[in-house]
Amino acid sequence: MNSCLYECTVMHRRILPKEHAFVYRVFLFLLDLDELDAVSNRVPIFSSNAPNVYSLRDGDYFQLSSGGLRRNIELFLECEGIFEKPGRIRLLTLPALFGYTFNPISIFFCDRPDGSPMTSVIQVGNTFSELKPFLVPPAGDGFARRVAKDFYVSPFSDVDLAFDFRFDPPGDHLGVWIDNHAGNEKTLISSLTGERRELTTASLLAMTLRYPLITLKVIALIHWEALRLWWKGLPFRYKEADPHKQRGIFRHRPDAPRS
């Protein structure tokens, strides 16, 4: 199958206004949207749009229609002026664990029917259950784009910064780099790098034991690092301060089962 797991290292290093860095380990799924039924049959602790240990739920991703993840991506691409239909779509994400979900980023990799890279869409999420998708087109051997953020992600980052996205197509290795820029000045660098693992019941159980309660770990680490930044005296920005600067934002569907 095209679907697999990645065992990953996450690195964040804030440069301005004060130095701050951390590294932690996680794992992610790469799911071919055309293989979801096959993955569910092969891995009994995974389901698509049904309760399970791990569950991929349409409502946990930005919604332009109720037609499913593929239709949402097609509609988003049309809004961006791309009317070519993707062939294979692979989603890099962490499905809900026992009904709880949190993804700082999820990436849809879209290929043409001949297998060549077409484009990608990255969904950025914050702790207010808000989501924002960004189109990241091909560039060189991967995907790259610098684009206005216009989204409240952290109380320690301005809304009007720019994201600098760079991805490699997923293969034996995974590489994702996301930096923040204030004008020409880089304020934060981050990376997600990983190694491919087969997606089987045994491998998923092994990852679950190695990284227990992974979604809770991610959200707990985000709040822990925020506390450390506050302790260092970084300026704190409230989400309500600049609502006019926050554009193109979706929320989790209210009927999506979330804890």
CSV table of C-alpha atoms in Angstrom, one decimal:
chain,number,residue,atom,x,y,z
A,1,MET,CA,0.0,0.0,0.0
A,2,ASN,CA,0.9,3.6,-0.4
A,3,SER,CA,-0.2,4.3,3.2
A,4,CYS,CA,2.4,4.1,5.9
A,5,LEU,CA,3.7,5.5,9.2
A,6,TYR,CA,6.6,7.9,9.8
A,7,GLU,CA,8.6,8.0,13.0
A,8,CYS,CA,9.5,11.6,13.3
A,9,THR,CA,11.6,14.2,15.1
A,10,VAL,CA,10.0,17.7,15.6
A,11,MET,CA,12.3,20.7,16.1
A,12,HIS,CA,11.3,24.3,16.9
A,13,ARG,CA,13.8,27.1,17.4
A,14,ARG,CA,12.6,30.6,18.1
A,15,ILE,CA,15.2,33.2,17.1
A,16,LEU,CA,13.4,36.5,18.0
A,17,PRO,CA,12.7,38.2,20.3
A,18,LYS,CA,14.4,35.6,22.5
A,19,GLU,CA,16.1,32.3,21.8
A,20,HIS,CA,14.1,29.2,22.7
A,21,ALA,CA,14.3,25.7,21.3
A,22,PHE,CA,12.9,22.2,21.8
A,23,VAL,CA,13.0,18.8,20.2
A,24,TYR,CA,10.6,15.9,20.6
A,25,ARG,CA,9.6,12.6,19.0
A,26,VAL,CA,6.3,11.7,17.5
A,27,PHE,CA,4.8,9.4,14.8
A,28,LEU,CA,2.4,10.3,12.0
A,29,PHE,CA,0.3,8.5,9.4
A,30,LEU,CA,0.5,8.9,5.7
A,31,LEU,CA,-2.8,7.8,4.3
A,32,ASP,CA,-3.8,7.4,0.6
A,33,LEU,CA,-7.4,8.5,0.5
A,34,ASP,CA,-8.2,5.8,-1.9
A,35,GLU,CA,-6.9,3.1,0.5
A,36,LEU,CA,-8.9,4.0,3.6
A,37,ASP,CA,-11.2,1.0,3.4
A,38,ALA,CA,-8.2,-1.3,2.7
A,39,VAL,CA,-6.3,0.1,5.7
A,40,SER,CA,-9.4,-0.3,7.9
A,41,ASN,CA,-9.6,-4.0,6.9
A,42,ARG,CA,-5.9,-4.6,7.3
A,43,VAL,CA,-5.5,-2.7,10.6
A,44,PRO,CA,-8.4,-3.4,13.0
A,45,ILE,CA,-7.5,-0.6,15.4
A,46,PHE,CA,-7.9,2.0,12.6
A,47,SER,CA,-11.2,3.2,11.1
A,48,SER,CA,-12.4,5.9,8.7
A,49,ASN,CA,-15.3,7.9,10.0
A,50,ALA,CA,-16.1,5.4,12.7
A,51,PRO,CA,-15.1,5.1,16.4
A,52,ASN,CA,-11.9,3.1,17.0
A,53,VAL,CA,-8.5,3.5,18.7
A,54,TYR,CA,-7.4,5.6,15.7
A,55,SER,CA,-10.0,7.2,13.6
A,56,LEU,CA,-9.6,9.4,10.5
A,57,ARG,CA,-12.7,11.7,10.6
A,58,ASP,CA,-13.7,14.1,7.8
A,59,GLY,CA,-14.9,16.6,10.4
A,60,ASP,CA,-11.4,17.1,11.8
A,61,TYR,CA,-10.3,18.8,8.5
A,62,PHE,CA,-11.4,22.0,6.8
A,63,GLN,CA,-14.9,21.6,5.3
A,64,LEU,CA,-16.0,23.1,2.0
A,65,SER,CA,-18.7,20.5,1.5
A,66,SER,CA,-19.9,17.3,3.1
A,67,GLY,CA,-18.6,15.2,0.2
A,68,GLY,CA,-15.5,13.8,2.0
A,69,LEU,CA,-11.8,14.7,2.1
A,70,ARG,CA,-11.1,14.3,-1.6
A,71,ARG,CA,-14.1,16.5,-2.6
A,72,ASN,CA,-12.9,19.2,-0.1
A,73,ILE,CA,-9.4,19.2,-1.6
A,74,GLU,CA,-10.9,19.4,-5.2
A,75,LEU,CA,-13.1,22.4,-4.2
A,76,PHE,CA,-10.2,24.1,-2.4
A,77,LEU,CA,-8.0,23.7,-5.5
A,78,GLU,CA,-10.8,25.2,-7.6
A,79,CYS,CA,-10.9,28.2,-5.3
A,80,GLU,CA,-7.2,28.6,-5.9
A,81,GLY,CA,-7.7,28.5,-9.7
A,82,ILE,CA,-6.6,24.8,-10.2
A,83,PHE,CA,-9.3,22.8,-12.0
A,84,GLU,CA,-7.3,19.7,-12.8
A,85,LYS,CA,-8.5,16.8,-10.7
A,86,PRO,CA,-5.8,15.1,-8.6
A,87,GLY,CA,-5.1,11.4,-9.1
A,88,ARG,CA,-3.7,10.1,-5.8
A,89,ILE,CA,-4.1,12.2,-2.7
A,90,ARG,CA,-2.0,11.2,0.4
A,91,LEU,CA,-2.7,12.8,3.8
A,92,LEU,CA,0.1,13.2,6.4
A,93,THR,CA,-1.7,13.6,9.7
A,94,LEU,CA,-2.4,12.1,13.2
A,95,PRO,CA,-5.9,10.6,13.3
A,96,ALA,CA,-8.0,11.0,16.4
A,97,LEU,CA,-6.8,8.7,19.3
A,98,PHE,CA,-9.7,7.4,21.3
A,99,GLY,CA,-11.8,10.2,20.0
A,100,TYR,CA,-9.4,13.1,20.8
A,101,THR,CA,-7.7,14.9,18.0
A,102,PHE,CA,-5.1,17.7,17.6
A,103,ASN,CA,-2.9,18.4,14.6
A,104,PRO,CA,-0.7,21.4,14.4
A,105,ILE,CA,-0.2,20.6,10.7
A,106,SER,CA,-1.7,18.1,8.3
A,107,ILE,CA,-0.5,18.0,4.6
A,108,PHE,CA,-2.4,16.7,1.6
A,109,PHE,CA,0.0,15.7,-1.2
A,110,CYS,CA,-1.8,15.7,-4.6
A,111,ASP,CA,-0.4,13.8,-7.5
A,112,ARG,CA,-1.5,13.7,-11.1
A,113,PRO,CA,-2.9,10.4,-12.5
A,114,ASP,CA,0.5,9.7,-14.0
A,115,GLY,CA,2.0,9.9,-10.5
A,116,SER,CA,3.9,13.2,-10.9
A,117,PRO,CA,3.5,15.8,-8.1
A,118,MET,CA,0.7,18.2,-8.8
A,119,THR,CA,0.5,20.4,-5.7
A,120,SER,CA,0.0,20.2,-1.9
A,121,VAL,CA,-2.3,21.7,0.7
A,122,ILE,CA,-1.2,22.2,4.3
A,123,GLN,CA,-3.7,22.6,7.0
A,124,VAL,CA,-2.5,24.5,10.1
A,125,GLY,CA,-4.4,24.1,13.3
A,126,ASN,CA,-4.5,26.1,16.6
A,127,THR,CA,-5.7,25.2,20.1
A,128,PHE,CA,-9.0,27.1,19.5
A,129,SER,CA,-10.2,24.3,17.1
A,130,GLU,CA,-9.5,26.6,14.1
A,131,LEU,CA,-8.0,25.4,10.9
A,132,LYS,CA,-6.5,27.2,7.9
A,133,PRO,CA,-5.5,25.6,4.6
A,134,PHE,CA,-2.6,26.9,2.4
A,135,LEU,CA,-1.8,26.0,-1.1
A,136,VAL,CA,1.9,25.0,-1.5
A,137,PRO,CA,2.8,24.4,-5.2
A,138,PRO,CA,5.7,22.4,-6.6
A,139,ALA,CA,9.1,24.0,-6.5
A,140,GLY,CA,12.2,22.2,-7.7
A,141,ASP,CA,12.1,18.6,-6.3
A,142,GLY,CA,9.5,19.4,-3.7
A,143,PHE,CA,7.0,22.0,-2.7
A,144,ALA,CA,7.6,25.6,-1.5
A,145,ARG,CA,5.8,28.8,-0.8
A,146,ARG,CA,6.1,31.9,1.4
A,147,VAL,CA,2.6,33.3,2.2
A,148,ALA,CA,1.0,35.7,4.7
A,149,LYS,CA,0.0,33.8,7.8
A,150,ASP,CA,-3.2,35.9,8.7
A,151,PHE,CA,-3.9,33.3,11.4
A,152,TYR,CA,-3.6,33.2,15.2
A,153,VAL,CA,-1.4,30.2,16.0
A,154,SER,CA,0.6,31.2,19.1
A,155,PRO,CA,0.2,34.0,21.6
A,156,PHE,CA,3.9,34.6,21.1
A,157,SER,CA,3.8,35.2,17.4
A,158,ASP,CA,2.3,38.1,15.4
A,159,VAL,CA,-0.7,37.3,13.2
A,160,ASP,CA,0.8,39.3,10.3
A,161,LEU,CA,4.0,37.3,9.9
A,162,ALA,CA,4.6,35.1,6.8
A,163,PHE,CA,4.9,31.3,6.7
A,164,ASP,CA,7.8,29.9,4.6
A,165,PHE,CA,6.7,26.4,3.7
A,166,ARG,CA,9.1,23.7,2.2
A,167,PHE,CA,8.3,20.0,1.9
A,168,ASP,CA,9.8,17.0,0.2
A,169,PRO,CA,7.5,14.5,-1.4
A,170,PRO,CA,7.0,11.7,1.1
A,171,GLY,CA,9.1,8.6,0.4
A,172,ASP,CA,11.5,6.6,2.5
A,173,HIS,CA,12.3,9.8,4.3
A,174,LEU,CA,10.0,12.7,5.3
A,175,GLY,CA,11.1,16.3,5.3
A,176,VAL,CA,8.9,19.3,6.2
A,177,TRP,CA,10.3,22.8,7.1
A,178,ILE,CA,8.2,25.7,8.2
A,179,ASP,CA,9.8,29.1,9.2
A,180,ASN,CA,8.2,32.4,10.3
A,181,HIS,CA,9.3,35.7,8.8
A,182,ALA,CA,8.8,39.3,9.8
A,183,GLY,CA,9.6,41.0,6.5
A,184,ASN,CA,13.1,39.7,5.6
A,185,GLU,CA,13.9,38.7,9.2
A,186,LYS,CA,13.5,35.1,10.2
A,187,THR,CA,11.9,34.8,13.7
A,188,LEU,CA,11.3,31.0,14.0
A,189,ILE,CA,12.5,27.9,12.3
A,190,SER,CA,10.9,24.4,12.6
A,191,SER,CA,11.3,21.1,11.0
A,192,LEU,CA,9.6,17.7,10.9
A,193,THR,CA,11.8,14.8,9.7
A,194,GLY,CA,11.0,11.1,9.7
A,195,GLU,CA,11.7,7.6,8.5
A,196,ARG,CA,9.1,5.5,6.8
A,197,ARG,CA,7.6,2.5,8.6
A,198,GLU,CA,5.1,0.0,7.2
A,199,LEU,CA,1.5,0.4,8.4
A,200,THR,CA,0.5,-2.9,9.9
A,201,THR,CA,-1.3,-3.8,13.1
A,202,ALA,CA,2.0,-4.8,14.7
A,203,SER,CA,3.8,-1.7,13.7
A,204,LEU,CA,1.0,0.6,14.8
A,205,LEU,CA,0.8,-1.2,18.2
A,206,ALA,CA,4.6,-0.8,18.6
A,207,MET,CA,4.3,3.0,17.8
A,208,THR,CA,1.4,3.3,20.3
A,209,LEU,CA,3.5,1.7,23.0
A,210,ARG,CA,6.6,3.7,22.1
A,211,TYR,CA,4.6,7.0,22.0
A,212,PRO,CA,1.6,6.5,24.3
A,213,LEU,CA,-1.3,9.0,24.2
A,214,ILE,CA,0.4,10.8,21.3
A,215,THR,CA,-2.3,13.4,20.7
A,216,LEU,CA,-2.3,14.3,24.4
A,217,LYS,CA,1.5,14.5,24.4
A,218,VAL,CA,1.4,17.0,21.5
A,219,ILE,CA,-1.1,19.3,23.1
A,220,ALA,CA,0.6,19.0,26.5
A,221,LEU,CA,4.0,19.9,25.0
A,222,ILE,CA,2.5,22.9,23.3
A,223,HIS,CA,1.2,24.3,26.6
A,224,TRP,CA,4.4,23.4,28.4
A,225,GLU,CA,6.5,25.3,25.9
A,226,ALA,CA,4.1,28.2,26.0
A,227,LEU,CA,4.6,28.4,29.8
A,228,ARG,CA,8.4,28.4,29.3
A,229,LEU,CA,8.1,31.3,26.8
A,230,TRP,CA,5.9,33.2,29.2
A,231,TRP,CA,8.4,32.6,32.0
A,232,LYS,CA,11.1,34.0,29.7
A,233,GLY,CA,9.1,37.2,29.4
A,234,LEU,CA,8.1,37.1,25.8
A,235,PRO,CA,5.3,39.5,24.8
A,236,PHE,CA,1.8,37.8,25.0
A,237,ARG,CA,-0.8,38.6,22.3
A,238,TYR,CA,-4.4,37.8,22.8
A,239,LYS,CA,-6.4,36.2,20.0
A,240,GLU,CA,-9.1,38.9,20.3
A,241,ALA,CA,-6.5,41.7,19.7
A,242,ASP,CA,-6.5,41.6,15.9
A,243,PRO,CA,-9.6,39.8,14.6
A,244,HIS,CA,-9.5,41.7,11.3
A,245,LYS,CA,-6.1,40.2,10.5
A,246,GLN,CA,-7.3,36.6,10.7
A,247,ARG,CA,-8.7,35.4,7.4
A,248,GLY,CA,-9.7,32.2,5.6
A,249,ILE,CA,-10.3,30.3,8.8
A,250,PHE,CA,-12.4,27.2,9.3
A,251,ARG,CA,-13.6,25.5,12.5
A,252,HIS,CA,-13.9,21.8,13.2
A,253,ARG,CA,-17.4,20.7,12.2
A,254,PRO,CA,-19.6,21.0,15.3
A,255,ASP,CA,-21.1,17.6,14.7
A,256,ALA,CA,-17.7,15.9,14.5
A,257,PRO,CA,-17.2,13.6,17.5
A,258,ARG,CA,-14.5,15.3,19.6
A,259,SER,CA,-13.6,15.1,23.2
